[in-house]
Coordinates of C-alpha atoms and ligand atoms in Angstrom, one line a residue:
X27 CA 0.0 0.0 0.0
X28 CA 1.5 3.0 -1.2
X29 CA -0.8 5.4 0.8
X30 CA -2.9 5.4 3.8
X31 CA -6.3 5.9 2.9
X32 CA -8.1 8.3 5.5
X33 CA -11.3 10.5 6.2
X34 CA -10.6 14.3 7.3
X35 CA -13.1 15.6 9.4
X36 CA -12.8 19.2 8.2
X37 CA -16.3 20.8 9.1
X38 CA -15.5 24.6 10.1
X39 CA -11.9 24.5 9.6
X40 CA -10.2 26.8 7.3
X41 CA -8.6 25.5 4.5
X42 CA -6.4 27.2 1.6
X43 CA -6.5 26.7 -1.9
X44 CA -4.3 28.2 -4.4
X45 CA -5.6 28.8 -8.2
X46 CA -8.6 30.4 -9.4
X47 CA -9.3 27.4 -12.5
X48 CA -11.3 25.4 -12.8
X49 CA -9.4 22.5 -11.2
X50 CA -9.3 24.9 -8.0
X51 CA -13.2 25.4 -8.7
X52 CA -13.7 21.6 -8.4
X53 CA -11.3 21.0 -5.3
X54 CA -13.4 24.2 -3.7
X55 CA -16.5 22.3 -4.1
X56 CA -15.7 18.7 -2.7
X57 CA -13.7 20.7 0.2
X58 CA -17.7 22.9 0.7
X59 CA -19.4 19.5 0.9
X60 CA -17.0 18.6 3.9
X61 CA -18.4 21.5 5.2
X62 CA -14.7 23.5 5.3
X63 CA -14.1 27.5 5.7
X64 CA -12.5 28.3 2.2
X65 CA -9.8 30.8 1.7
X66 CA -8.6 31.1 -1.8
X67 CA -5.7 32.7 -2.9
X68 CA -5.1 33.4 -6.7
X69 CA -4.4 36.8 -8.6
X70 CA -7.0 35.9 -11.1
X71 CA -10.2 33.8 -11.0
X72 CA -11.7 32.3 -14.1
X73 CA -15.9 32.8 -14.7
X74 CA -16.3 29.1 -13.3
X75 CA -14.3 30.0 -9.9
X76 CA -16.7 33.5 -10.2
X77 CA -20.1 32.2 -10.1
X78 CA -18.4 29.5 -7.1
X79 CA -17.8 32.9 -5.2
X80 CA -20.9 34.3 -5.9
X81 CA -22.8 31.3 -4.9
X82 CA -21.1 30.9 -1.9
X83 CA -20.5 34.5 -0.1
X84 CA -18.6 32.6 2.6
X85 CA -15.7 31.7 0.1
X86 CA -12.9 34.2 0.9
X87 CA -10.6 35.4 -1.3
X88 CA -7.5 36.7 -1.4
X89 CA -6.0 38.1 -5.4
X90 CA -2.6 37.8 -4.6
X91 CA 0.4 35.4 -5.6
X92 CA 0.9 33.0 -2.7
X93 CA 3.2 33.8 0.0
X94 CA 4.2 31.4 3.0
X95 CA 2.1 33.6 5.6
X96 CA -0.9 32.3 3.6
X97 CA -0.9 29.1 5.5
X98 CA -1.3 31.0 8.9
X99 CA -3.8 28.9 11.2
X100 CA -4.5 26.4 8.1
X101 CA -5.3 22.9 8.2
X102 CA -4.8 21.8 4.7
X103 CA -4.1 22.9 1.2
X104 CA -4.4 22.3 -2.6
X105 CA -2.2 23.5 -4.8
X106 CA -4.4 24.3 -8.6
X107 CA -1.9 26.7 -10.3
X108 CA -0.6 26.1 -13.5
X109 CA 3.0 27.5 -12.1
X110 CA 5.2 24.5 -11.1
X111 CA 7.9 27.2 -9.4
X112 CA 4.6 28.0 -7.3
X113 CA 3.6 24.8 -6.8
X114 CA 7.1 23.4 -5.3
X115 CA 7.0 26.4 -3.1
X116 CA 3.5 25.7 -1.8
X117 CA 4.6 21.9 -1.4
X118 CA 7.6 23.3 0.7
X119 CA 6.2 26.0 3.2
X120 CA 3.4 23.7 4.0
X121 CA 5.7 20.4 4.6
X122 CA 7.5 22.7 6.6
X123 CA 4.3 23.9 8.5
X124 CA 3.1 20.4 9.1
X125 CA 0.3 21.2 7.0
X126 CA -0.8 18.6 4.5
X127 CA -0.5 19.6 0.7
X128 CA -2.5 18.3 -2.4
X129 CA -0.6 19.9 -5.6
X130 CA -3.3 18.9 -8.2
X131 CA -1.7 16.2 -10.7
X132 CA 1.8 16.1 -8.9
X133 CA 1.9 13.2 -6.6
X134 CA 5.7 13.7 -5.9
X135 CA 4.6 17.4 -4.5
X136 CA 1.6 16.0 -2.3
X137 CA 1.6 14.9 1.3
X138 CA -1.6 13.4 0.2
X139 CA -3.3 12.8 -2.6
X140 CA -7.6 13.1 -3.5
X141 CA -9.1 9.7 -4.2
X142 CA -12.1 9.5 -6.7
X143 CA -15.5 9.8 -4.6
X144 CA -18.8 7.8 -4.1
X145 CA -20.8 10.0 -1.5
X146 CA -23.9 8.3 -0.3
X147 CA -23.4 9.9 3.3
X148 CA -22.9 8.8 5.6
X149 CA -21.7 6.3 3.5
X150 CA -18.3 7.4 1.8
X151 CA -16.4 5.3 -1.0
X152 CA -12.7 6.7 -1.6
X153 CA -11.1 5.2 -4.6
X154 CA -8.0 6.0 -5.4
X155 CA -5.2 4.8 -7.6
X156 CA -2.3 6.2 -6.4
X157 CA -1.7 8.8 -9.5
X158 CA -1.6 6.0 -12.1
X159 CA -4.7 6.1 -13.3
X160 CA -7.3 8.8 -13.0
X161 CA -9.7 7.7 -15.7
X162 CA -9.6 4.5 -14.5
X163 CA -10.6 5.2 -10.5
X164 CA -13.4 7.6 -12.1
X165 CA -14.8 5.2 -14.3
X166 CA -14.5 2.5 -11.2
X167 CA -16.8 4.5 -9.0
X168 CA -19.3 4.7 -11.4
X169 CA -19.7 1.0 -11.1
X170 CA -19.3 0.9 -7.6
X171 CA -23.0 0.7 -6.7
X172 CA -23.3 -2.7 -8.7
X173 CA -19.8 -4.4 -8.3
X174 CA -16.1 -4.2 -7.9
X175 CA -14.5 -6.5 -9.8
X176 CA -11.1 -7.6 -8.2
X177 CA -8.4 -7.3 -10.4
X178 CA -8.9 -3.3 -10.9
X179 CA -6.0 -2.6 -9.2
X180 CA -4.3 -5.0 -11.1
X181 CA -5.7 -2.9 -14.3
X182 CA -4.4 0.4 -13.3
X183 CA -0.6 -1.1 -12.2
X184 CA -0.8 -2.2 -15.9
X185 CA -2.2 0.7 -17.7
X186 CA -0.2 2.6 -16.1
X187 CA 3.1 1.8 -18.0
X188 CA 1.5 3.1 -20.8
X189 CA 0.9 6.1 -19.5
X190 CA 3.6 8.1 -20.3
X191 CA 3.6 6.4 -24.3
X192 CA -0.1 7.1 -24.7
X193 CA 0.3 10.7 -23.2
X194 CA 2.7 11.5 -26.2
X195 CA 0.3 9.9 -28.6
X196 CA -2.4 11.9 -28.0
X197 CA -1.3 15.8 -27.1
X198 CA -5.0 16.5 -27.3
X199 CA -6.1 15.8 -23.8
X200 CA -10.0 14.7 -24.8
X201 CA -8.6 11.7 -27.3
X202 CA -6.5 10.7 -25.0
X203 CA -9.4 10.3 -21.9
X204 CA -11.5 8.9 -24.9
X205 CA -8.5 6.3 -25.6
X206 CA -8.3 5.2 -22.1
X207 CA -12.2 5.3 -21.7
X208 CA -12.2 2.4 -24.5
X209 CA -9.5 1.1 -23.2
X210 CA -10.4 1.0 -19.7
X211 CA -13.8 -0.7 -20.6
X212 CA -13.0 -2.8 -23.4
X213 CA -11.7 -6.1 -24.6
X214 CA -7.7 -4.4 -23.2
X215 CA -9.4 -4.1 -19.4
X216 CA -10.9 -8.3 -20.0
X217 CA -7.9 -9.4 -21.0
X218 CA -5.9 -7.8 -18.0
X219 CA -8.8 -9.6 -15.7
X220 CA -8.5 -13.3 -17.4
X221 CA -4.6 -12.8 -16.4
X222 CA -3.9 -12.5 -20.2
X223 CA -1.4 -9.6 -19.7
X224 CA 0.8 -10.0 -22.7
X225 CA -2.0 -9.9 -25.4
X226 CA -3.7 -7.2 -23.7
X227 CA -0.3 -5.0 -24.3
X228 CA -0.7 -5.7 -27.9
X229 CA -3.7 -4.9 -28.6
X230 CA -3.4 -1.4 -26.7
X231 CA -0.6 -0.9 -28.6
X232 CA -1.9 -1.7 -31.7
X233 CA -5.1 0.4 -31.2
X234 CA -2.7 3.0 -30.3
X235 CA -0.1 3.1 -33.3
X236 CA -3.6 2.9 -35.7
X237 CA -5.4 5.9 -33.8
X238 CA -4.6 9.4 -35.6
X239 CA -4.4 12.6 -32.9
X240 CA -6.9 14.6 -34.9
X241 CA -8.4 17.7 -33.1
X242 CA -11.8 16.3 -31.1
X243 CA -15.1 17.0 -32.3
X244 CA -17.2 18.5 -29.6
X245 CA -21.0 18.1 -28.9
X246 CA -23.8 20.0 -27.0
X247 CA -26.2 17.7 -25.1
X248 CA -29.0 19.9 -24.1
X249 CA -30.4 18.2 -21.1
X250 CA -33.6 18.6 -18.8
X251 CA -32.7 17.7 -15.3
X252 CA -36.5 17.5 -14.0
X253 CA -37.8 19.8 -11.6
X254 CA -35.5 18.6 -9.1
X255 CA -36.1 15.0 -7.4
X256 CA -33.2 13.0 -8.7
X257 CA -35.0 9.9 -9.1
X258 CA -36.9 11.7 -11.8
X259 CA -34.0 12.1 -14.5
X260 CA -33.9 9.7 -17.5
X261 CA -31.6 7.2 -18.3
X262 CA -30.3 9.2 -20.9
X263 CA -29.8 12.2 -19.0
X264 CA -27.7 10.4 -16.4
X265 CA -25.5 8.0 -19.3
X266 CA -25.1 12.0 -20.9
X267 CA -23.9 13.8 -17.5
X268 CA -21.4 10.8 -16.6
X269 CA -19.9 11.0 -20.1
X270 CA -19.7 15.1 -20.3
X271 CA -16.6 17.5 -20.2
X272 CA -18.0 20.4 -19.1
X273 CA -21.5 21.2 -17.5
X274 CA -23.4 24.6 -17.7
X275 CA -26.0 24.4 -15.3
X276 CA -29.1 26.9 -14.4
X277 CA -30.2 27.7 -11.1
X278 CA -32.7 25.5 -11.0
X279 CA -30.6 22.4 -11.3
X280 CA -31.0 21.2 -7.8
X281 CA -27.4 20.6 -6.4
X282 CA -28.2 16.5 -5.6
X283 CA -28.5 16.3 -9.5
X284 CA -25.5 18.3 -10.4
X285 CA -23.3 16.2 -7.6
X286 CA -24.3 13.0 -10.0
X287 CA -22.6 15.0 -13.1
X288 CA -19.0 12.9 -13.9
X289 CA -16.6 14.8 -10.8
X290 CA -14.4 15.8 -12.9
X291 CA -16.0 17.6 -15.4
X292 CA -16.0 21.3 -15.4
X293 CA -18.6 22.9 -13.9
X294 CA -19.5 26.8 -15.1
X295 CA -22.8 28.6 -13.3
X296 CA -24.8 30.2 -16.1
X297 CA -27.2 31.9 -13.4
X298 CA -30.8 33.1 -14.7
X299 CA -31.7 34.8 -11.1
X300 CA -35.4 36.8 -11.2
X301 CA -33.4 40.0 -12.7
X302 CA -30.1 38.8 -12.6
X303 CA -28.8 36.9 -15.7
X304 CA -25.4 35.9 -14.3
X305 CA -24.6 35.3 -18.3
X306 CA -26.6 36.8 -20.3
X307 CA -28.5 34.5 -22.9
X308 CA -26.2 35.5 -26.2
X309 CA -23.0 34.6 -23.8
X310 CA -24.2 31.4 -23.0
X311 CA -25.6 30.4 -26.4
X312 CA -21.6 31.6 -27.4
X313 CA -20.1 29.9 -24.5
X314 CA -21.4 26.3 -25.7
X315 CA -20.3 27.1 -29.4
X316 CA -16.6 27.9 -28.2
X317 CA -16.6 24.4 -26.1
X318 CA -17.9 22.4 -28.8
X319 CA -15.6 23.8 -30.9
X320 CA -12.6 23.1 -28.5
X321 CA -13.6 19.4 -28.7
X322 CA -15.7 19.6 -25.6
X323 CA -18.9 17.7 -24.5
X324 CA -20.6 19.9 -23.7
X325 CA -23.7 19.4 -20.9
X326 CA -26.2 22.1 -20.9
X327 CA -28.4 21.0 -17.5
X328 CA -31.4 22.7 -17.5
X329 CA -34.6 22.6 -14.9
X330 CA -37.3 20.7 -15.9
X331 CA -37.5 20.1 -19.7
X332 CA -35.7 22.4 -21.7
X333 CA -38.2 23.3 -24.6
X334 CA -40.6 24.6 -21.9
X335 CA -40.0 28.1 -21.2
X336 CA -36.7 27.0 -21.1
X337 CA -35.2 28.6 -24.5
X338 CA -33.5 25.2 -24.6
X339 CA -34.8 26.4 -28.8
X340 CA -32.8 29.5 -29.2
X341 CA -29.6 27.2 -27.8
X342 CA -29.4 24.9 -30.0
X343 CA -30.5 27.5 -32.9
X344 CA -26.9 29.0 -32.6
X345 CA -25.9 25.3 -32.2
X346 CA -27.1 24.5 -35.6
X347 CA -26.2 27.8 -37.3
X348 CA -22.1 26.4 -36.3
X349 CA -23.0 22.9 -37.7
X350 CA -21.9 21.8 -34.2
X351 CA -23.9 18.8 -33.5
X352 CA -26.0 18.7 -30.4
X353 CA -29.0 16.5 -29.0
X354 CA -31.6 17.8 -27.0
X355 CA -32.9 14.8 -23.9
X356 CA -36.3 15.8 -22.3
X357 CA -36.9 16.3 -18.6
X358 CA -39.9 16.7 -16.7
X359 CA -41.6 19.3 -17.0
X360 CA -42.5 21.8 -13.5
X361 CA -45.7 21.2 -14.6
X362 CA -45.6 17.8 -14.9
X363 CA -44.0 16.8 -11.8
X364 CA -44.7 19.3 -9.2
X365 CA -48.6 18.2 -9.9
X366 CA -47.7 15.3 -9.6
X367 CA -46.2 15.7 -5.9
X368 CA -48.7 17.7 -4.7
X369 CA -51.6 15.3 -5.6
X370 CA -53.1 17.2 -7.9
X371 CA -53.8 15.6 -11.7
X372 CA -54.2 18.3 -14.4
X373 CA -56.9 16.7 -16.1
X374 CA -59.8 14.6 -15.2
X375 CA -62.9 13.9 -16.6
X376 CA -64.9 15.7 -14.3
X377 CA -63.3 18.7 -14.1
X378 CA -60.7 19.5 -16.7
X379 CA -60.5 18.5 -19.9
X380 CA -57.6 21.1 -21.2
X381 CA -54.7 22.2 -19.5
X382 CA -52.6 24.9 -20.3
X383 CA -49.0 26.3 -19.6
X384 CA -48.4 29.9 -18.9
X385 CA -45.3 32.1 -18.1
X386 CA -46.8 34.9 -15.3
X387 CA -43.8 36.4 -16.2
X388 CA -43.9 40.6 -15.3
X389 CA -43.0 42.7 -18.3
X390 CA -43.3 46.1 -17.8
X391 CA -44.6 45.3 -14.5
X392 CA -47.5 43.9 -15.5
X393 CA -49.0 40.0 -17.4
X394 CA -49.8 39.6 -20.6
X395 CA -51.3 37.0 -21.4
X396 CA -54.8 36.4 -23.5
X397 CA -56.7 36.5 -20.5
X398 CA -59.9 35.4 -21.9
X399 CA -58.4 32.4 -23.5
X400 CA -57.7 31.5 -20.2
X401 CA -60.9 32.0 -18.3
X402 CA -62.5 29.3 -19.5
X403 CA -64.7 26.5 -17.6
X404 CA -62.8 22.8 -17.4
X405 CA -59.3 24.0 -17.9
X406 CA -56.6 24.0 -15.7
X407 CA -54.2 27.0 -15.9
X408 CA -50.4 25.9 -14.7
X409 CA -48.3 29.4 -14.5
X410 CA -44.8 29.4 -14.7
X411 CA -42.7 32.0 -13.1
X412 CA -45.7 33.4 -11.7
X413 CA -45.2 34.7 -8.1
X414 CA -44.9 38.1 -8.1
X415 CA -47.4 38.7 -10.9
X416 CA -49.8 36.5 -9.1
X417 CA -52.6 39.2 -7.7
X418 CA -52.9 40.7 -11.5
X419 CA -52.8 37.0 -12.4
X420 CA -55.7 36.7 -10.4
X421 CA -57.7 39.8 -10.7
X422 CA -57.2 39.3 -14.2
X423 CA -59.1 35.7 -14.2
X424 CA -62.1 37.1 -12.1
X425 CA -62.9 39.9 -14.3
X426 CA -62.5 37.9 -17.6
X427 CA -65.0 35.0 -15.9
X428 CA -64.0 32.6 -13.7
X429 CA -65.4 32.5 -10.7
X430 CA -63.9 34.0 -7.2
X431 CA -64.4 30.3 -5.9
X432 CA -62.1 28.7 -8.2
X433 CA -59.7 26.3 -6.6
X434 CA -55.9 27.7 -6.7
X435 CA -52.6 26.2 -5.9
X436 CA -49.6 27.5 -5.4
X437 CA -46.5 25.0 -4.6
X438 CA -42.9 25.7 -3.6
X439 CA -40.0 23.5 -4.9
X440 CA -42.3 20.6 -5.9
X441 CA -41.0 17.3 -5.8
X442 CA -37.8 18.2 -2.8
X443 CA -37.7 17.7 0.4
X444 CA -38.6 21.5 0.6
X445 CA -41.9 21.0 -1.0
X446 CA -44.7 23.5 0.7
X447 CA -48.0 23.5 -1.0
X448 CA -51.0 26.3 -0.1
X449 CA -53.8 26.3 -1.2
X450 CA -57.2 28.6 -1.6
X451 CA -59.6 30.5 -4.7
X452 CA -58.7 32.7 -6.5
X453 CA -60.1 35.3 -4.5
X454 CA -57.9 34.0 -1.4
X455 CA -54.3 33.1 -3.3
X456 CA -52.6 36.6 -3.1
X457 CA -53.8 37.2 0.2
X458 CA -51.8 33.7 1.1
X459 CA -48.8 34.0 -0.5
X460 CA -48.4 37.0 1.2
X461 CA -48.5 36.0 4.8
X462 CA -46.8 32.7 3.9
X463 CA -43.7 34.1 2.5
X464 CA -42.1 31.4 -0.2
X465 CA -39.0 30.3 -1.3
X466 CA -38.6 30.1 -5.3
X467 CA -38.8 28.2 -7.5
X468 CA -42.4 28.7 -7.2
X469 CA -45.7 26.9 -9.6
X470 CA -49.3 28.3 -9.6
X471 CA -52.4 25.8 -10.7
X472 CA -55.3 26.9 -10.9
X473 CA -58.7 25.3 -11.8
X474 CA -61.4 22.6 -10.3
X475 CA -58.6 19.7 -10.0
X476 CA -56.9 21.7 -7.4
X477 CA -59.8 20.5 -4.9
X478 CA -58.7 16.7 -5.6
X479 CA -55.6 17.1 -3.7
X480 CA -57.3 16.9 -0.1
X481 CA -57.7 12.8 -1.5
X482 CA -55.0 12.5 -3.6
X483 CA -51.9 14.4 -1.7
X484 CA -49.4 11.5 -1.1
X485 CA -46.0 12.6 -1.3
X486 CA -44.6 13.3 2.3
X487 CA -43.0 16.5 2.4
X488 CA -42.7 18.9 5.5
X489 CA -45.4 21.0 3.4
X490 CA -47.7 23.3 5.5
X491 CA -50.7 23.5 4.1
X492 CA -53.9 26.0 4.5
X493 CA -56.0 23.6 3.7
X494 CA -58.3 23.5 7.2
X495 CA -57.2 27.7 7.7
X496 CA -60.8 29.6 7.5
X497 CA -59.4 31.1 4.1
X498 CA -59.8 27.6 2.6
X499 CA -62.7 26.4 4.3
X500 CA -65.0 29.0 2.7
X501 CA -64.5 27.3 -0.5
X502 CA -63.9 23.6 -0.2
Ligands
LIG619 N1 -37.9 24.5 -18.2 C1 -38.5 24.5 -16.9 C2 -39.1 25.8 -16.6 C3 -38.2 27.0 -16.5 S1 -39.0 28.4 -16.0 C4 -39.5 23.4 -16.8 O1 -39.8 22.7 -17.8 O2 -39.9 23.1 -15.7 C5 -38.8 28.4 -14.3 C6 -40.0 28.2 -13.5 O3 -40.4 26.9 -13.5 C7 -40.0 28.7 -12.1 O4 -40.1 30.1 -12.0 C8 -41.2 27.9 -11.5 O5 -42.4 28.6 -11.9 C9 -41.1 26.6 -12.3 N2 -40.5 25.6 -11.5 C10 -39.4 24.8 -11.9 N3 -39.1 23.9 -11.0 C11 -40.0 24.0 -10.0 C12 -40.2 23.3 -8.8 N4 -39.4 22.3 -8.4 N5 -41.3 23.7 -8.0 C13 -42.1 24.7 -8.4 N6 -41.9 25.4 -9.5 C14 -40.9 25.1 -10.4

């Protein structure tokens, strides 16, 4: 055993990492989910490590070259700069500190070094293999769940002499993960574990001396991620986000879903706040060219389904316009799901026999939408972004028809742990929302089916609900 694997409890302890990449963006994350204090020091920070800063105020940081008095009261630090003078002198002030040192893809530097992670806490599963083999301990945690099969360390001690051969192969990083990924999972990785070592190192070398280094061919996968219960991604979302390079992911994506995209891929924060476009649409729609055209695949994680209100449409119409080639995987729509959780079906028989999707988006600080369209009798009405526009939204109903008494919903973060559904008429909603303060993302229903709920609620969440409050009771 070449290292002694161990668990850090680092939960309020500050910690130092040095870069502002987005290696240093990655290490920053796993270091937050061991619940760490995080002081970075860097002179420059890329727009990953930016949106990592702005998500998490509690990040400090520090825009200055490292110096030794950095590691003042520190219990551990990475290393993430592309500078190896930096690096060595990082690797020596903390040795010298007694501080343990991780310089990021330089095992001789490192007084430890980061296995490959399967967190199902309080269940943890650190694989690591010792620096010969990343692609192989990333790819061997994906199959932990299921098996381990027992001559994987046997694997990686034999890629591993190839290493350094297939690295000057393949100067384009990308062919070279896609080698080993064939490699790794292919007839080379059976015939190291049936013990059949020597044709296994021909026939790597063969598919090596045949395979041409030309520059990668990127791809977008434009992804819904569902409104934000794991279990409700599809198969094809999750094969997509284990295979991806790079993920640009929405607010919305809950972060459970975006801690089961592949580790290592980069992870950039595209934003899309009330008001706040962290990257502005024409940025993002450029962003996904550029990476594509880097040979990148690229993962563009949206909430819920992408071609609902989503402009999952405009994205890929810049995709197309490049000839980059791109595939779009639906996801559950809010609609869809968060209906679903809160027991309420959007059609029945009895009561609704249309349903429609509406943004209650405020332009201009008011709706518009074709109100009497809406107001009709056996329709439901599911709004979209509708919270702050929600008293117009209501008003708006009444005066173009439907009755005061009309059943209304409005449910926050459907389908978590966080769901919170309230309920009331349209007369009562506004009134609700406003004494029960909510936490976005946010869904309005409106329409007869609401009522159904008090049988058919069945997901347990901690949801308070005004059901049995005098507002509802008027109107059951
Ligand atoms: N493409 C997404 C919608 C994006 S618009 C989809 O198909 O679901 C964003 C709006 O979706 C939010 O303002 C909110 O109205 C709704 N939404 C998304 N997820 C939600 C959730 N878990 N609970 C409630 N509303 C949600």
């Amino acid at each position: 055993m070449d290292y002694l694997p161990v668990f850090l409890n680092i939960k309020q302890r500050n910690c130092l990492i040095v870069g502002g990449g987005g290696v240093a963006a990655r290490k920053t994350r796993l270091l937050l989910r061991a619940g760490a204090h995080i002081h970075v020091v860097s002179p420059a920070i890329s727009a990953e490590f930016a949106g990592l800063l702005q998500q998490f105020p509690s990040i400090s940081h520090n825009a200055e070259t490292f110096r030794p008095d950095h590691l003042q009261d520190r219990v551990l630090v990475i290393a993430a700069t592309h500078d190896q003078a930096t690096n060595q002198a990082i690797s020596i002030a903390a040795r010298e500190a007694g501080i343990p040192v991780n310089v990021v893809d330089n095992p001789d530097l490192c007084t430890f070094i980061m296995p490959s992670i399967l967190d199902r806490s309080p269940i943890i599963v650190a694989v690591s293999s010792g620096g010969s083999s990343p692609v192989l301990a990333r790819l061997l945690r994906a199959r932990l769940e299921a098996l381990i099969p027992a001559a994987y360390g046997r694997l990686a001690t034999y890629a591993a002499q190839f290493r350094e051969q297939v690295r000057q192969h393949f100067p384009h990083q990308e062919n070279r993960r896609f080698f080993w990924e064939k490699m790794l999972q292919g007839p080379f990785a059976e015939m190291v574990f049936a013990g059949k070592d020597r044709a296994a190192r021909d026939y790597l070398l063969e598919t090596l001396n045949s395979s041409v280094d030309q520059p990668p061919v990127g791809e977008v996968y434009l992804v819904g991620a569902g409104p934000g219960d794991p279990d409700l991604l599809t198969f094809r979302a999750m094969r997509l986000m284990q295979q991806a390079d790079v993920v640009i992911y929405d607010r919305l994506v809950a972060p459970a879903i975006l801690d089961m995209v592949r580790q290592d891929a980069d992870r950039i924060y595209a934003g899309k706040e009330r008001n706040q476009h962290t990257l502005p649409q024409t940025s993002i729609n450029d962003l996904l060219v550029k990476l594509a055209q880097e040979g990148k695949r690229v993962l563009r994680l949206k909430g819920g389904d992408p071609f609902i209100f989503g402009r999952g449409g405009e994205e890929i119409e810049t995709l197309s316009q490049h000839r980059i080639p791109f595939q779009v995987v639906p996801g559950i729509t809010a609609a869809s799901g968060v209906a679903s959780y809160a027991g309420i079906p959007l059609t029945h028989r009895d009561y609704a026999h249309s349903c429609v999707f509406v943004t209650g988006h405020l332009k201009d600080n008011t709706v518009q939408l074709d109100w009497s369209a809406l107001a009709r009798p056996n329709q439901t009405i599911v709004v979209y972004m509708g919270l702050l526009g929600v008293s117009e939204l209501c008003r708006q109903l009444i005066a173009h028809g439907l009755p005061e008494t009309t059943p209304a919903a409005i449910i926050q973060q459907g389908t978590t742990p966080n769901q919170c559904v309230l309920t009331g008429t349209l007369a009562t909603l506004p009134t609700i929302i406003r004494d029960n303060p909510l936490k976005p993302p946010t869904l309005i229903i409106v329409g007869e089916v609401v009522k159904l709920r008090q049988k058919l609620a069945w997901f347990n969440s901690t949801s308070k609900s005004l059901e049995n409050t005098p507002t509802y009771s008027k109107h059951p």
